[in-house]
PDB file of C-alpha atoms in Angstrom:
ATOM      1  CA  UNK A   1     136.651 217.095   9.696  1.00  0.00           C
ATOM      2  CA  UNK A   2     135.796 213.482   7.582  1.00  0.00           C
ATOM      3  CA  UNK A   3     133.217 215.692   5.902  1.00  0.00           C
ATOM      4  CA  UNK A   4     135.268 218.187   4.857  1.00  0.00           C
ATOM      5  CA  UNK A   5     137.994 215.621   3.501  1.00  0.00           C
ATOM      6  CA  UNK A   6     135.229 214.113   1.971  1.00  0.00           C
ATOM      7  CA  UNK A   7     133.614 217.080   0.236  1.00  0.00           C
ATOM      8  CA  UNK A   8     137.479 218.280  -1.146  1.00  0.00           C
ATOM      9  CA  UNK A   9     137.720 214.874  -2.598  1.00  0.00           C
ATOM     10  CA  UNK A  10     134.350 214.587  -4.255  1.00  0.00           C
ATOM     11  CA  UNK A  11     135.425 218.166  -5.635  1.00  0.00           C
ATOM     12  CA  UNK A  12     138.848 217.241  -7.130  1.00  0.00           C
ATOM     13  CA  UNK A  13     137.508 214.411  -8.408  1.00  0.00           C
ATOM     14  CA  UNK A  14     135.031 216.637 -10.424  1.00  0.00           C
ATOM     15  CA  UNK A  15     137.560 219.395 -11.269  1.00  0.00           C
ATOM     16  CA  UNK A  16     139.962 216.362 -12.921  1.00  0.00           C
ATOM     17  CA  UNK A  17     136.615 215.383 -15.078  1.00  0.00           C
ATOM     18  CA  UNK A  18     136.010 218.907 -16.100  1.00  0.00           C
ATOM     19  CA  UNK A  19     139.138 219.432 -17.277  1.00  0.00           C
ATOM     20  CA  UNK A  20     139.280 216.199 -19.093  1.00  0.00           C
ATOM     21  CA  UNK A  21     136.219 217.108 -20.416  1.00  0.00           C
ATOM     22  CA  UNK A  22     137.872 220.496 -21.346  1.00  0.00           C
ATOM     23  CA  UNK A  23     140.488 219.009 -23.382  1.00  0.00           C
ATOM     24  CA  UNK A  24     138.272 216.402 -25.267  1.00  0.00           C
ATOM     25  CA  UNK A  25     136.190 219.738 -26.185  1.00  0.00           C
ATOM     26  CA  UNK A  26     139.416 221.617 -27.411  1.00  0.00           C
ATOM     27  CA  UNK A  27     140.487 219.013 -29.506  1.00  0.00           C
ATOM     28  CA  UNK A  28     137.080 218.539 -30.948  1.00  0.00           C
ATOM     29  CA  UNK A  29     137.124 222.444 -31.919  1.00  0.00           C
ATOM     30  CA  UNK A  30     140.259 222.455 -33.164  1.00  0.00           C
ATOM     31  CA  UNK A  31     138.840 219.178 -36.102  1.00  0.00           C
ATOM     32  CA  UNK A  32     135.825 221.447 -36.801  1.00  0.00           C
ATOM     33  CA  UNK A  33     138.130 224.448 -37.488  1.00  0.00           C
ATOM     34  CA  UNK A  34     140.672 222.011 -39.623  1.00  0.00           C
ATOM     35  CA  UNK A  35     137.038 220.884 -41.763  1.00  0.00           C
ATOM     36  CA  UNK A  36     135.974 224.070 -42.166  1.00  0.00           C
ATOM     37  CA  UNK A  37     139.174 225.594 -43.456  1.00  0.00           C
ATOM     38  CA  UNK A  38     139.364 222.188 -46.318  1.00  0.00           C
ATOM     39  CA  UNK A  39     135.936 222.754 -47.072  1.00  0.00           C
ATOM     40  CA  UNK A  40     136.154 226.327 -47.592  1.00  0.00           C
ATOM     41  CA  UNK A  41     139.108 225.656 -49.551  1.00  0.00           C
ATOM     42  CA  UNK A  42     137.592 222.870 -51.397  1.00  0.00           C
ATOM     43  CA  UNK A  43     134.840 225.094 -52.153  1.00  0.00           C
ATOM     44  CA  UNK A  44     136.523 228.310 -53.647  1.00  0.00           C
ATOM     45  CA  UNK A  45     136.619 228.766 -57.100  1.00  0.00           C
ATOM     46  CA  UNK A  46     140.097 228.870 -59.069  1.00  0.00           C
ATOM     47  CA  UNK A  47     141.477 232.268 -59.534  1.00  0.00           C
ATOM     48  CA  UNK A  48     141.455 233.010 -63.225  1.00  0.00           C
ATOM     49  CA  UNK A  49     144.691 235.038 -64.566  1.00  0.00           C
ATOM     50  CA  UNK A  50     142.086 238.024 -65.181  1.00  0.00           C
ATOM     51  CA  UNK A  51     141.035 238.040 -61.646  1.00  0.00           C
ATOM     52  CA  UNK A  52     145.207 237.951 -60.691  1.00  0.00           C
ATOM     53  CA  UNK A  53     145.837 240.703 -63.005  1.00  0.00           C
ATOM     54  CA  UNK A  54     142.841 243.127 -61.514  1.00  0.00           C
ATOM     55  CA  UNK A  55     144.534 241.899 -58.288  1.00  0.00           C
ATOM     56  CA  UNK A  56     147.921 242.878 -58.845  1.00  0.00           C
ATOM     57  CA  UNK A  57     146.820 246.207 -60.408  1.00  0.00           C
ATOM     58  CA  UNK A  58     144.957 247.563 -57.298  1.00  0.00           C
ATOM     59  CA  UNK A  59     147.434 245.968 -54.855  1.00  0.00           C
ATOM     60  CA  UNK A  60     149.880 248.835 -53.723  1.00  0.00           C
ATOM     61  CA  UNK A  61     153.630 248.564 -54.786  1.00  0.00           C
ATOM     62  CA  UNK A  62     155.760 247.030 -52.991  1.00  0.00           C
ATOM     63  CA  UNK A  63     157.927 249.030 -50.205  1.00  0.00           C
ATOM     64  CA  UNK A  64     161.252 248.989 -52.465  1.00  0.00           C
ATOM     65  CA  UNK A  65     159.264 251.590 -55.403  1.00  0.00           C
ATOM     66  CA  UNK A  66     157.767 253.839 -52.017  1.00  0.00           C
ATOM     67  CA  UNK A  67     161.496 254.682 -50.956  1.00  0.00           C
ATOM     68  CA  UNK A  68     162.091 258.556 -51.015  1.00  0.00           C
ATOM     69  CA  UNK A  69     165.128 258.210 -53.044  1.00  0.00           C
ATOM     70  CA  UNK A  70     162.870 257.965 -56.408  1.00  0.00           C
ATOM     71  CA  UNK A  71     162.062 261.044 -58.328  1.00  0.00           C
ATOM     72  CA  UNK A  72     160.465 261.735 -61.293  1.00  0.00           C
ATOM     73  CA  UNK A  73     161.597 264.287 -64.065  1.00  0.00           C
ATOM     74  CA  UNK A  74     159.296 266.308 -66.228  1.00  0.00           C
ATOM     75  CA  UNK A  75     159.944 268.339 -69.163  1.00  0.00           C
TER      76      UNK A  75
END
């Protein structure tokens, strides 16, 4: 019976270090992901008003000018 008490002890004991271990790891992740998105950022080039323009032009309308209540009139 001591052995068994023994052995469920020496494997809480471990399962409380893995998960501290668990959380320093999450927390380390979630810096590396913060640096990457600033240096990616930091990185980018500035949009030029060209390259906004080309942007806006191939970029569908907006919802309000798809609404079925707009026609067009020939002739």
């Amino acid at each position: 019976d001591e052995r068994f008490l023994k052995e469920i002890s020496t494997l809480k004991r471990k399962g409380a270090e893995l998960m501290e271990e668990n959380q320093q790891l999450k927390q380390q992740m979630e810096k590396i992901s913060v640096n990457k998105e600033v240096v990616a950022e930091q990185s980018r080039p500035p949009e030029s008003s060209s390259a906004r323009a080309w942007s806006s032009a191939t970029d569908p309308p907006p919802a309000a000018y798809n609404s079925s209540d707009i026609s067009l009139r020939l002739g």
